Amino acid sequence: MVKVKVGVNGYGVIGKRVADAVSLQRDMELVGISDVASDYRVQVAVKRGYPIYASMEEAAPEMRKAGIKIAGTLDDLLKKVDVIVDATPKGIGAKNKALYEGAGVKATFQGGEKHELVQASFVAQCNYKRALGKDFVRIVSCNTTGLCRVLGAVKQAHGIKRARAVLFRRATDPWESHKSGIINTAVPETHVPSHQGPDAQTVIPDLNIVTLAAKGPYNLSHLHFAMVELPKRVKAEAVIKTLRRTPRILLIRAADGLLGLNSVIELMRDLGRPRADMWEVALWEDIASIEGDELYLVYQVHNEAIVIPENIDAIRAMTELERDPMRSIRKTDEALGIAR
Amino acid sequence: MVKVKVGVNGYGVIGKRVADAVSLQRDMELVGISDVASDYRVQVAVKRGYPIYASMEEAAPEMRKAGIKIAGTLDDLLKKVDVIVDATPKGIGAKNKALYEGAGVKATFQGGEKHELVQASFVAQCNYKRALGKDFVRIVSCNTTGLCRVLGAVKQAHGIKRARAVLFRRATDPWESHKSGIINTAVPETHVPSHQGPDAQTVIPDLNIVTLAAKGPYNLSHLHFAMVELPKRVKAEAVIKTLRRTPRILLIRAADGLLGLNSVIELMRDLGRPRADMWEVALWEDIASIEGDELYLVYQVHNEAIVIPENIDAIRAMTELERDPMRSIRKTDEALGIAR
């Protein structure tokens, strides 16, 4: 089998997960990861047997001092791969693009980068085909991915007249909760619409949507409230049926004791998910309801994990390893262990 | 000047604040407070010189043992007052009603009680006159009061086609944060609409509204996101102007560093407010915006304090001490120190 050679630049929250996910795909080979850090995170990459590259030459001595065997620099890694997953901090990806272009390597960027940087902003189940053969694709952010999966499915099956969503975001990620975060408060975004609404339109251009957002003092996930005006009346059961057959949406029930963000993540821990990751959107089936022509949905977006399968599918689309969206999604999900 | 004689039954979060507020009104006399506890809270009431009554005869010995001088039982208090403010825990008010009725005493109840218990559910600026001369009036809950103040004002000035609001509630109050509360999670209400929407309609019957809610791990205030479809286009400035002249709405700006629930409460501390109370709704002037015919408002509701002025105004309306809503509101606000 032809395997696409993949590198990951930036081994943080997204990069480390993408690296693991790539190495689980039968049609991909993880050539190596690249970073500038030498702390416990990169040390685990060493333990996993991933070849380590230095994203900047200046970082190499420090990394070697920490006992990390360096296989080369990012330039060396780029010579060996077909696709690089750029999971560097916001803004760095834009600077890296010229590097990738020079090396003739395709790249996925993450949601921190701008839509204008790339040829397509991507959510697999919404616009896989737009990324076919492209060189530069942006995986939209966690919140935008959640919006696109849920509202994209509703729109396709039932239409959407207008969608409003309020996002209650986690303040920070677990790995940096010791140094950043907020306690005992909630902080609203100072701009309406928050950026996620317009960002969703980079994936679904004719989605009529507005988003408002705030962050709260927790680090487990985001919580979304979507209020969706439908063009005609349907039953809540019909929408649930639509969502049930949509990939990467997990229908959950408060009646099963899944009452908060914490319960859902605890379920992921109990299921043996790596890092307690939830790649799906978890949507409360028993909260979902319709009043008149308006649909109400409440769902949870695990910000650390939701974009991981999207990166994998983007690689398949860009390299045309697979031209059919649903076949790629199925391959990715089977390799990760996402049950329908 | 004729003074209305007022008693407060239940000296908790609301009761202790109402007692202080009553004693600041020139046209009211606080005859006493009634409770069953003998802890620090009631000891402070003693220190303030409030006569203490035992809500249940069985509680009296324990209270006396704690050094609290008991002026009598609740029955004794009821003989001396024109109005009792029932601020007992949810559901107890309903049981107390017969007691008040038997004593020929008017009563305000709090938002935990049902609309059906009373002759009017009350928010001063919305329906003061409906409470005129009534015997039993319910002060709606903190969230409902916030919704009614803000949306009531918008509706009166500009009309409302449909309002949608998402409420991020505080999980618990400061005084009981040691024993109840949640950490590192958010918990959505499992029913749409959440009760606050229908509750607002007990005050503004023709308000077309739906509310969704969740609670977060903080205790300072609630945070509301309101999305309001207007019957015709207006400028955001016109709405701000409306809200600026509405009583008990405080326009704040993120640009002034008021970025989260905590900053606004810190402002109340700096202003020397008793218990850092915010009786007003704080509404972000620089977040408020209009897109097309839709208005977006973000505001903060201090759950411990917002209903205090409403209890005072309800007493004036029920006793007909004052028949004009704005005159009562002005008297209450001046006594409390609410600047316009």
JSON list of N, CA and C in Angstrom, two decimals, chain A residues 162 164 166 168 184-190 192 210 212-214 217-220 223 225 227 229 254 259-262 286-287 289 291 294 296 298, chain B residues 162 164 166 168 184-190 192 210 212-214 217-220 223 225 227 229 254 259-262 284 286-287 289 291 294 296 298:
[
{"chain": "A", "resi": 162, "resn": "ARG", "atom": "N", "xyz": [-32.12, 30.72, 9.96]},
{"chain": "A", "resi": 162, "resn": "ARG", "atom": "CA", "xyz": [-31.15, 31.50, 10.70]},
{"chain": "A", "resi": 162, "resn": "ARG", "atom": "C", "xyz": [-30.74, 30.73, 11.96]},
{"chain": "A", "resi": 164, "resn": "ARG", "atom": "N", "xyz": [-28.58, 30.90, 15.63]},
{"chain": "A", "resi": 164, "resn": "ARG", "atom": "CA", "xyz": [-27.94, 31.70, 16.67]},
{"chain": "A", "resi": 164, "resn": "ARG", "atom": "C", "xyz": [-27.29, 30.73, 17.65]},
{"chain": "A", "resi": 166, "resn": "VAL", "atom": "N", "xyz": [-24.80, 30.48, 21.26]},
{"chain": "A", "resi": 166, "resn": "VAL", "atom": "CA", "xyz": [-24.03, 31.08, 22.35]},
{"chain": "A", "resi": 166, "resn": "VAL", "atom": "C", "xyz": [-23.06, 30.03, 22.84]},
{"chain": "A", "resi": 168, "resn": "PHE", "atom": "N", "xyz": [-20.17, 28.81, 25.44]},
{"chain": "A", "resi": 168, "resn": "PHE", "atom": "CA", "xyz": [-19.61, 28.98, 26.77]},
{"chain": "A", "resi": 168, "resn": "PHE", "atom": "C", "xyz": [-18.29, 28.23, 26.76]},
{"chain": "A", "resi": 184, "resn": "ASN", "atom": "N", "xyz": [-13.58, 31.68, 39.32]},
{"chain": "A", "resi": 184, "resn": "ASN", "atom": "CA", "xyz": [-14.76, 32.33, 39.91]},
{"chain": "A", "resi": 184, "resn": "ASN", "atom": "C", "xyz": [-15.27, 33.54, 39.14]},
{"chain": "A", "resi": 185, "resn": "THR", "atom": "N", "xyz": [-15.28, 33.43, 37.83]},
{"chain": "A", "resi": 185, "resn": "THR", "atom": "CA", "xyz": [-15.84, 34.51, 37.03]},
{"chain": "A", "resi": 185, "resn": "THR", "atom": "C", "xyz": [-16.22, 33.97, 35.67]},
{"chain": "A", "resi": 186, "resn": "ALA", "atom": "N", "xyz": [-16.87, 34.78, 34.88]},
{"chain": "A", "resi": 186, "resn": "ALA", "atom": "CA", "xyz": [-17.12, 34.47, 33.48]},
{"chain": "A", "resi": 186, "resn": "ALA", "atom": "C", "xyz": [-16.82, 35.75, 32.71]},
{"chain": "A", "resi": 187, "resn": "VAL", "atom": "N", "xyz": [-16.24, 35.59, 31.53]},
{"chain": "A", "resi": 187, "resn": "VAL", "atom": "CA", "xyz": [-15.75, 36.74, 30.77]},
{"chain": "A", "resi": 187, "resn": "VAL", "atom": "C", "xyz": [-16.36, 36.72, 29.38]},
{"chain": "A", "resi": 188, "resn": "PRO", "atom": "N", "xyz": [-17.25, 37.68, 29.09]},
{"chain": "A", "resi": 188, "resn": "PRO", "atom": "CA", "xyz": [-17.86, 37.68, 27.76]},
{"chain": "A", "resi": 188, "resn": "PRO", "atom": "C", "xyz": [-16.90, 38.19, 26.70]},
{"chain": "A", "resi": 189, "resn": "GLU", "atom": "N", "xyz": [-17.05, 37.69, 25.47]},
{"chain": "A", "resi": 189, "resn": "GLU", "atom": "CA", "xyz": [-16.35, 38.29, 24.33]},
{"chain": "A", "resi": 189, "resn": "GLU", "atom": "C", "xyz": [-16.88, 39.71, 24.18]},
{"chain": "A", "resi": 190, "resn": "THR", "atom": "N", "xyz": [-16.02, 40.63, 23.81]},
{"chain": "A", "resi": 190, "resn": "THR", "atom": "CA", "xyz": [-16.47, 42.02, 23.74]},
{"chain": "A", "resi": 190, "resn": "THR", "atom": "C", "xyz": [-16.94, 42.40, 22.34]},
{"chain": "A", "resi": 192, "resn": "VAL", "atom": "N", "xyz": [-19.63, 41.32, 19.09]},
{"chain": "A", "resi": 192, "resn": "VAL", "atom": "CA", "xyz": [-20.71, 40.54, 18.48]},
{"chain": "A", "resi": 192, "resn": "VAL", "atom": "C", "xyz": [-20.68, 40.81, 16.98]},
{"chain": "A", "resi": 210, "resn": "VAL", "atom": "N", "xyz": [-25.20, 33.70, 13.63]},
{"chain": "A", "resi": 210, "resn": "VAL", "atom": "CA", "xyz": [-24.52, 34.66, 14.49]},
{"chain": "A", "resi": 210, "resn": "VAL", "atom": "C", "xyz": [-24.11, 33.90, 15.75]},
{"chain": "A", "resi": 212, "resn": "LEU", "atom": "N", "xyz": [-22.36, 34.31, 19.79]},
{"chain": "A", "resi": 212, "resn": "LEU", "atom": "CA", "xyz": [-21.91, 35.11, 20.92]},
{"chain": "A", "resi": 212, "resn": "LEU", "atom": "C", "xyz": [-21.13, 34.17, 21.83]},
{"chain": "A", "resi": 213, "resn": "ALA", "atom": "N", "xyz": [-20.18, 34.69, 22.58]},
{"chain": "A", "resi": 213, "resn": "ALA", "atom": "CA", "xyz": [-19.34, 33.79, 23.37]},
{"chain": "A", "resi": 213, "resn": "ALA", "atom": "C", "xyz": [-18.89, 34.41, 24.69]},
{"chain": "A", "resi": 214, "resn": "ALA", "atom": "N", "xyz": [-18.56, 33.51, 25.60]},
{"chain": "A", "resi": 214, "resn": "ALA", "atom": "CA", "xyz": [-17.95, 33.90, 26.88]},
{"chain": "A", "resi": 214, "resn": "ALA", "atom": "C", "xyz": [-17.06, 32.76, 27.31]},
{"chain": "A", "resi": 217, "resn": "PRO", "atom": "N", "xyz": [-14.63, 29.46, 34.06]},
{"chain": "A", "resi": 217, "resn": "PRO", "atom": "CA", "xyz": [-13.47, 28.94, 34.81]},
{"chain": "A", "resi": 217, "resn": "PRO", "atom": "C", "xyz": [-13.40, 27.41, 34.84]},
{"chain": "A", "resi": 218, "resn": "TYR", "atom": "N", "xyz": [-13.16, 26.82, 33.70]},
{"chain": "A", "resi": 218, "resn": "TYR", "atom": "CA", "xyz": [-12.99, 25.37, 33.63]},
{"chain": "A", "resi": 218, "resn": "TYR", "atom": "C", "xyz": [-12.17, 25.06, 32.39]},
{"chain": "A", "resi": 219, "resn": "ASN", "atom": "N", "xyz": [-11.67, 23.82, 32.31]},
{"chain": "A", "resi": 219, "resn": "ASN", "atom": "CA", "xyz": [-10.76, 23.50, 31.21]},
{"chain": "A", "resi": 219, "resn": "ASN", "atom": "C", "xyz": [-11.14, 22.24, 30.43]},
{"chain": "A", "resi": 220, "resn": "LEU", "atom": "N", "xyz": [-12.35, 21.72, 30.66]},
{"chain": "A", "resi": 220, "resn": "LEU", "atom": "CA", "xyz": [-12.67, 20.42, 30.08]},
{"chain": "A", "resi": 220, "resn": "LEU", "atom": "C", "xyz": [-13.18, 20.43, 28.64]},
{"chain": "A", "resi": 223, "resn": "LEU", "atom": "N", "xyz": [-19.12, 24.47, 25.73]},
{"chain": "A", "resi": 223, "resn": "LEU", "atom": "CA", "xyz": [-20.55, 24.12, 25.77]},
{"chain": "A", "resi": 223, "resn": "LEU", "atom": "C", "xyz": [-21.29, 25.08, 24.84]},
{"chain": "A", "resi": 225, "resn": "PHE", "atom": "N", "xyz": [-24.91, 26.41, 22.92]},
{"chain": "A", "resi": 225, "resn": "PHE", "atom": "CA", "xyz": [-26.37, 26.48, 22.87]},
{"chain": "A", "resi": 225, "resn": "PHE", "atom": "C", "xyz": [-26.74, 27.00, 21.49]},
{"chain": "A", "resi": 227, "resn": "MET", "atom": "N", "xyz": [-29.69, 27.87, 18.70]},
{"chain": "A", "resi": 227, "resn": "MET", "atom": "CA", "xyz": [-31.11, 28.14, 18.46]},
{"chain": "A", "resi": 227, "resn": "MET", "atom": "C", "xyz": [-31.26, 28.30, 16.96]},
{"chain": "A", "resi": 229, "resn": "GLU", "atom": "N", "xyz": [-33.58, 28.57, 13.58]},
{"chain": "A", "resi": 229, "resn": "GLU", "atom": "CA", "xyz": [-34.85, 28.76, 12.90]},
{"chain": "A", "resi": 229, "resn": "GLU", "atom": "C", "xyz": [-34.85, 27.91, 11.65]},
{"chain": "A", "resi": 254, "resn": "ALA", "atom": "N", "xyz": [-28.94, 13.18, 29.26]},
{"chain": "A", "resi": 254, "resn": "ALA", "atom": "CA", "xyz": [-28.84, 13.59, 30.67]},
{"chain": "A", "resi": 254, "resn": "ALA", "atom": "C", "xyz": [-29.42, 12.49, 31.55]},
{"chain": "A", "resi": 259, "resn": "LEU", "atom": "N", "xyz": [-24.62, 14.79, 32.91]},
{"chain": "A", "resi": 259, "resn": "LEU", "atom": "CA", "xyz": [-25.27, 16.04, 33.30]},
{"chain": "A", "resi": 259, "resn": "LEU", "atom": "C", "xyz": [-24.43, 17.27, 33.06]},
{"chain": "A", "resi": 260, "resn": "GLY", "atom": "N", "xyz": [-23.12, 17.08, 32.93]},
{"chain": "A", "resi": 260, "resn": "GLY", "atom": "CA", "xyz": [-22.26, 18.25, 32.75]},
{"chain": "A", "resi": 260, "resn": "GLY", "atom": "C", "xyz": [-21.07, 17.88, 31.89]},
{"chain": "A", "resi": 261, "resn": "LEU", "atom": "N", "xyz": [-20.24, 18.89, 31.60]},
{"chain": "A", "resi": 261, "resn": "LEU", "atom": "CA", "xyz": [-19.03, 18.66, 30.80]},
{"chain": "A", "resi": 261, "resn": "LEU", "atom": "C", "xyz": [-18.19, 17.56, 31.45]},
{"chain": "A", "resi": 262, "resn": "ASN", "atom": "N", "xyz": [-18.12, 17.59, 32.77]},
{"chain": "A", "resi": 262, "resn": "ASN", "atom": "CA", "xyz": [-17.29, 16.62, 33.49]},
{"chain": "A", "resi": 262, "resn": "ASN", "atom": "C", "xyz": [-17.78, 15.19, 33.31]},
{"chain": "A", "resi": 286, "resn": "ASP", "atom": "N", "xyz": [-31.75, 14.34, 24.84]},
{"chain": "A", "resi": 286, "resn": "ASP", "atom": "CA", "xyz": [-32.97, 14.60, 25.62]},
{"chain": "A", "resi": 286, "resn": "ASP", "atom": "C", "xyz": [-33.13, 16.07, 26.02]},
{"chain": "A", "resi": 287, "resn": "ILE", "atom": "N", "xyz": [-32.20, 16.93, 25.58]},
{"chain": "A", "resi": 287, "resn": "ILE", "atom": "CA", "xyz": [-32.42, 18.37, 25.74]},
{"chain": "A", "resi": 287, "resn": "ILE", "atom": "C", "xyz": [-32.93, 18.94, 24.42]},
{"chain": "A", "resi": 289, "resn": "SER", "atom": "N", "xyz": [-34.87, 20.05, 21.40]},
{"chain": "A", "resi": 289, "resn": "SER", "atom": "CA", "xyz": [-36.32, 20.21, 21.32]},
{"chain": "A", "resi": 289, "resn": "SER", "atom": "C", "xyz": [-36.67, 21.22, 20.24]},
{"chain": "A", "resi": 291, "resn": "GLU", "atom": "N", "xyz": [-39.71, 24.11, 19.19]},
{"chain": "A", "resi": 291, "resn": "GLU", "atom": "CA", "xyz": [-40.90, 24.87, 19.56]},
{"chain": "A", "resi": 291, "resn": "GLU", "atom": "C", "xyz": [-41.26, 25.67, 18.32]},
{"chain": "A", "resi": 294, "resn": "GLU", "atom": "N", "xyz": [-38.62, 26.47, 15.53]},
{"chain": "A", "resi": 294, "resn": "GLU", "atom": "CA", "xyz": [-37.29, 26.70, 16.07]},
{"chain": "A", "resi": 294, "resn": "GLU", "atom": "C", "xyz": [-36.76, 25.49, 16.83]},
{"chain": "A", "resi": 296, "resn": "TYR", "atom": "N", "xyz": [-33.77, 23.76, 19.24]},
{"chain": "A", "resi": 296, "resn": "TYR", "atom": "CA", "xyz": [-32.82, 24.07, 20.29]},
{"chain": "A", "resi": 296, "resn": "TYR", "atom": "C", "xyz": [-31.89, 22.88, 20.52]},
{"chain": "A", "resi": 298, "resn": "VAL", "atom": "N", "xyz": [-28.19, 21.59, 22.49]},
{"chain": "A", "resi": 298, "resn": "VAL", "atom": "CA", "xyz": [-27.11, 21.85, 23.44]},
{"chain": "A", "resi": 298, "resn": "VAL", "atom": "C", "xyz": [-26.08, 20.74, 23.24]},
{"chain": "B", "resi": 162, "resn": "ARG", "atom": "N", "xyz": [-39.31, 38.84, 18.83]},
{"chain": "B", "resi": 162, "resn": "ARG", "atom": "CA", "xyz": [-38.99, 37.60, 19.55]},
{"chain": "B", "resi": 162, "resn": "ARG", "atom": "C", "xyz": [-37.65, 37.78, 20.26]},
{"chain": "B", "resi": 164, "resn": "ARG", "atom": "N", "xyz": [-34.57, 35.84, 22.48]},
{"chain": "B", "resi": 164, "resn": "ARG", "atom": "CA", "xyz": [-33.93, 34.59, 22.88]},
{"chain": "B", "resi": 164, "resn": "ARG", "atom": "C", "xyz": [-32.83, 34.96, 23.87]},
{"chain": "B", "resi": 166, "resn": "VAL", "atom": "N", "xyz": [-29.72, 33.30, 26.54]},
{"chain": "B", "resi": 166, "resn": "VAL", "atom": "CA", "xyz": [-28.99, 32.19, 27.14]},
{"chain": "B", "resi": 166, "resn": "VAL", "atom": "C", "xyz": [-28.39, 32.71, 28.44]},
{"chain": "B", "resi": 168, "resn": "PHE", "atom": "N", "xyz": [-26.00, 32.14, 31.70]},
{"chain": "B", "resi": 168, "resn": "PHE", "atom": "CA", "xyz": [-24.93, 31.39, 32.37]},
{"chain": "B", "resi": 168, "resn": "PHE", "atom": "C", "xyz": [-25.00, 31.71, 33.84]},
{"chain": "B", "resi": 184, "resn": "ASN", "atom": "N", "xyz": [-14.84, 23.21, 37.87]},
{"chain": "B", "resi": 184, "resn": "ASN", "atom": "CA", "xyz": [-14.28, 22.78, 36.59]},
{"chain": "B", "resi": 184, "resn": "ASN", "atom": "C", "xyz": [-15.27, 22.09, 35.66]},
{"chain": "B", "resi": 185, "resn": "THR", "atom": "N", "xyz": [-16.47, 22.60, 35.61]},
{"chain": "B", "resi": 185, "resn": "THR", "atom": "CA", "xyz": [-17.45, 22.05, 34.68]},
{"chain": "B", "resi": 185, "resn": "THR", "atom": "C", "xyz": [-18.53, 23.08, 34.41]},
{"chain": "B", "resi": 186, "resn": "ALA", "atom": "N", "xyz": [-19.39, 22.79, 33.49]},
{"chain": "B", "resi": 186, "resn": "ALA", "atom": "CA", "xyz": [-20.59, 23.59, 33.27]},
{"chain": "B", "resi": 186, "resn": "ALA", "atom": "C", "xyz": [-21.72, 22.60, 33.08]},
{"chain": "B", "resi": 187, "resn": "VAL", "atom": "N", "xyz": [-22.88, 22.95, 33.60]},
{"chain": "B", "resi": 187, "resn": "VAL", "atom": "CA", "xyz": [-24.01, 22.01, 33.65]},
{"chain": "B", "resi": 187, "resn": "VAL", "atom": "C", "xyz": [-25.23, 22.67, 32.99]},
{"chain": "B", "resi": 188, "resn": "PRO", "atom": "N", "xyz": [-25.63, 22.15, 31.83]},
{"chain": "B", "resi": 188, "resn": "PRO", "atom": "CA", "xyz": [-26.79, 22.76, 31.17]},
{"chain": "B", "resi": 188, "resn": "PRO", "atom": "C", "xyz": [-28.10, 22.35, 31.84]},
{"chain": "B", "resi": 189, "resn": "GLU", "atom": "N", "xyz": [-29.08, 23.26, 31.78]},
{"chain": "B", "resi": 189, "resn": "GLU", "atom": "CA", "xyz": [-30.45, 22.88, 32.18]},
{"chain": "B", "resi": 189, "resn": "GLU", "atom": "C", "xyz": [-30.90, 21.81, 31.20]},
{"chain": "B", "resi": 190, "resn": "THR", "atom": "N", "xyz": [-31.65, 20.84, 31.70]},
{"chain": "B", "resi": 190, "resn": "THR", "atom": "CA", "xyz": [-32.04, 19.74, 30.82]},
{"chain": "B", "resi": 190, "resn": "THR", "atom": "C", "xyz": [-33.40, 19.98, 30.18]},
{"chain": "B", "resi": 192, "resn": "VAL", "atom": "N", "xyz": [-35.73, 22.75, 27.77]},
{"chain": "B", "resi": 192, "resn": "VAL", "atom": "CA", "xyz": [-35.90, 23.97, 26.98]},
{"chain": "B", "resi": 192, "resn": "VAL", "atom": "C", "xyz": [-37.40, 24.21, 26.83]},
{"chain": "B", "resi": 210, "resn": "VAL", "atom": "N", "xyz": [-37.81, 32.98, 24.64]},
{"chain": "B", "resi": 210, "resn": "VAL", "atom": "CA", "xyz": [-37.39, 31.64, 25.02]},
{"chain": "B", "resi": 210, "resn": "VAL", "atom": "C", "xyz": [-36.04, 31.80, 25.73]},
{"chain": "B", "resi": 212, "resn": "LEU", "atom": "N", "xyz": [-32.63, 29.63, 27.51]},
{"chain": "B", "resi": 212, "resn": "LEU", "atom": "CA", "xyz": [-31.86, 28.42, 27.76]},
{"chain": "B", "resi": 212, "resn": "LEU", "atom": "C", "xyz": [-30.85, 28.75, 28.85]},
{"chain": "B", "resi": 213, "resn": "ALA", "atom": "N", "xyz": [-30.46, 27.75, 29.62]},
{"chain": "B", "resi": 213, "resn": "ALA", "atom": "CA", "xyz": [-29.59, 28.08, 30.75]},
{"chain": "B", "resi": 213, "resn": "ALA", "atom": "C", "xyz": [-28.59, 26.97, 31.07]},
{"chain": "B", "resi": 214, "resn": "ALA", "atom": "N", "xyz": [-27.51, 27.39, 31.72]},
{"chain": "B", "resi": 214, "resn": "ALA", "atom": "CA", "xyz": [-26.52, 26.45, 32.25]},
{"chain": "B", "resi": 214, "resn": "ALA", "atom": "C", "xyz": [-25.92, 27.10, 33.49]},
{"chain": "B", "resi": 217, "resn": "PRO", "atom": "N", "xyz": [-18.99, 27.22, 37.27]},
{"chain": "B", "resi": 217, "resn": "PRO", "atom": "CA", "xyz": [-18.33, 27.13, 38.58]},
{"chain": "B", "resi": 217, "resn": "PRO", "atom": "C", "xyz": [-17.88, 28.48, 39.12]},
{"chain": "B", "resi": 218, "resn": "TYR", "atom": "N", "xyz": [-18.82, 29.32, 39.46]},
{"chain": "B", "resi": 218, "resn": "TYR", "atom": "CA", "xyz": [-18.52, 30.62, 40.08]},
{"chain": "B", "resi": 218, "resn": "TYR", "atom": "C", "xyz": [-19.73, 31.05, 40.88]},
{"chain": "B", "resi": 219, "resn": "ASN", "atom": "N", "xyz": [-19.51, 32.05, 41.75]},
{"chain": "B", "resi": 219, "resn": "ASN", "atom": "CA", "xyz": [-20.60, 32.42, 42.65]},
{"chain": "B", "resi": 219, "resn": "ASN", "atom": "C", "xyz": [-20.92, 33.91, 42.66]},
{"chain": "B", "resi": 220, "resn": "LEU", "atom": "N", "xyz": [-20.36, 34.65, 41.71]},
{"chain": "B", "resi": 220, "resn": "LEU", "atom": "CA", "xyz": [-20.48, 36.11, 41.79]},
{"chain": "B", "resi": 220, "resn": "LEU", "atom": "C", "xyz": [-21.75, 36.69, 41.20]},
{"chain": "B", "resi": 223, "resn": "LEU", "atom": "N", "xyz": [-24.71, 35.69, 34.11]},
{"chain": "B", "resi": 223, "resn": "LEU", "atom": "CA", "xyz": [-24.36, 36.40, 32.88]},
{"chain": "B", "resi": 223, "resn": "LEU", "atom": "C", "xyz": [-25.39, 36.04, 31.81]},
{"chain": "B", "resi": 225, "resn": "PHE", "atom": "N", "xyz": [-26.99, 36.49, 27.84]},
{"chain": "B", "resi": 225, "resn": "PHE", "atom": "CA", "xyz": [-26.83, 36.87, 26.44]},
{"chain": "B", "resi": 225, "resn": "PHE", "atom": "C", "xyz": [-28.23, 36.95, 25.84]},
{"chain": "B", "resi": 227, "resn": "MET", "atom": "N", "xyz": [-30.63, 37.91, 22.59]},
{"chain": "B", "resi": 227, "resn": "MET", "atom": "CA", "xyz": [-30.70, 38.14, 21.14]},
{"chain": "B", "resi": 227, "resn": "MET", "atom": "C", "xyz": [-32.14, 38.53, 20.86]},
{"chain": "B", "resi": 229, "resn": "GLU", "atom": "N", "xyz": [-35.04, 40.02, 18.37]},
{"chain": "B", "resi": 229, "resn": "GLU", "atom": "CA", "xyz": [-35.54, 40.45, 17.06]},
{"chain": "B", "resi": 229, "resn": "GLU", "atom": "C", "xyz": [-36.48, 41.63, 17.26]},
{"chain": "B", "resi": 254, "resn": "ALA", "atom": "N", "xyz": [-16.55, 47.54, 28.68]},
{"chain": "B", "resi": 254, "resn": "ALA", "atom": "CA", "xyz": [-15.35, 46.69, 28.73]},
{"chain": "B", "resi": 254, "resn": "ALA", "atom": "C", "xyz": [-14.11, 47.56, 28.60]},
{"chain": "B", "resi": 259, "resn": "LEU", "atom": "N", "xyz": [-14.27, 43.68, 32.48]},
{"chain": "B", "resi": 259, "resn": "LEU", "atom": "CA", "xyz": [-14.15, 42.61, 31.49]},
{"chain": "B", "resi": 259, "resn": "LEU", "atom": "C", "xyz": [-14.87, 41.34, 31.87]},
{"chain": "B", "resi": 260, "resn": "GLY", "atom": "N", "xyz": [-15.15, 41.17, 33.17]},
{"chain": "B", "resi": 260, "resn": "GLY", "atom": "CA", "xyz": [-15.80, 39.94, 33.59]},
{"chain": "B", "resi": 260, "resn": "GLY", "atom": "C", "xyz": [-16.69, 40.20, 34.78]},
{"chain": "B", "resi": 261, "resn": "LEU", "atom": "N", "xyz": [-17.38, 39.15, 35.23]},
{"chain": "B", "resi": 261, "resn": "LEU", "atom": "CA", "xyz": [-18.25, 39.28, 36.39]},
{"chain": "B", "resi": 261, "resn": "LEU", "atom": "C", "xyz": [-17.47, 39.83, 37.58]},
{"chain": "B", "resi": 262, "resn": "ASN", "atom": "N", "xyz": [-16.24, 39.35, 37.72]},
{"chain": "B", "resi": 262, "resn": "ASN", "atom": "CA", "xyz": [-15.42, 39.76, 38.86]},
{"chain": "B", "resi": 262, "resn": "ASN", "atom": "C", "xyz": [-15.10, 41.25, 38.85]},
{"chain": "B", "resi": 284, "resn": "TRP", "atom": "N", "xyz": [-23.28, 45.78, 29.31]},
{"chain": "B", "resi": 284, "resn": "TRP", "atom": "CA", "xyz": [-22.12, 46.24, 28.56]},
{"chain": "B", "resi": 284, "resn": "TRP", "atom": "C", "xyz": [-22.56, 47.10, 27.35]},
{"chain": "B", "resi": 286, "resn": "ASP", "atom": "N", "xyz": [-20.61, 48.74, 25.37]},
{"chain": "B", "resi": 286, "resn": "ASP", "atom": "CA", "xyz": [-19.76, 48.59, 24.20]},
{"chain": "B", "resi": 286, "resn": "ASP", "atom": "C", "xyz": [-19.77, 47.18, 23.61]},
{"chain": "B", "resi": 287, "resn": "ILE", "atom": "N", "xyz": [-20.57, 46.29, 24.18]},
{"chain": "B", "resi": 287, "resn": "ILE", "atom": "CA", "xyz": [-20.80, 45.00, 23.51]},
{"chain": "B", "resi": 287, "resn": "ILE", "atom": "C", "xyz": [-22.13, 45.06, 22.76]},
{"chain": "B", "resi": 289, "resn": "SER", "atom": "N", "xyz": [-25.00, 45.58, 20.37]},
{"chain": "B", "resi": 289, "resn": "SER", "atom": "CA", "xyz": [-24.89, 45.88, 18.94]},
{"chain": "B", "resi": 289, "resn": "SER", "atom": "C", "xyz": [-26.15, 45.41, 18.22]},
{"chain": "B", "resi": 291, "resn": "GLU", "atom": "N", "xyz": [-27.46, 43.98, 14.36]},
{"chain": "B", "resi": 291, "resn": "GLU", "atom": "CA", "xyz": [-27.14, 43.53, 13.01]},
{"chain": "B", "resi": 291, "resn": "GLU", "atom": "C", "xyz": [-28.47, 43.30, 12.32]},
{"chain": "B", "resi": 294, "resn": "GLU", "atom": "N", "xyz": [-31.76, 42.76, 14.40]},
{"chain": "B", "resi": 294, "resn": "GLU", "atom": "CA", "xyz": [-31.55, 41.99, 15.62]},
{"chain": "B", "resi": 294, "resn": "GLU", "atom": "C", "xyz": [-30.57, 42.69, 16.56]},
{"chain": "B", "resi": 296, "resn": "TYR", "atom": "N", "xyz": [-28.29, 42.61, 20.08]},
{"chain": "B", "resi": 296, "resn": "TYR", "atom": "CA", "xyz": [-27.53, 41.71, 20.95]},
{"chain": "B", "resi": 296, "resn": "TYR", "atom": "C", "xyz": [-27.12, 42.44, 22.22]},
{"chain": "B", "resi": 298, "resn": "VAL", "atom": "N", "xyz": [-25.49, 41.93, 26.27]},
{"chain": "B", "resi": 298, "resn": "VAL", "atom": "CA", "xyz": [-24.84, 41.08, 27.26]},
{"chain": "B", "resi": 298, "resn": "VAL", "atom": "C", "xyz": [-24.88, 41.83, 28.59]}
]
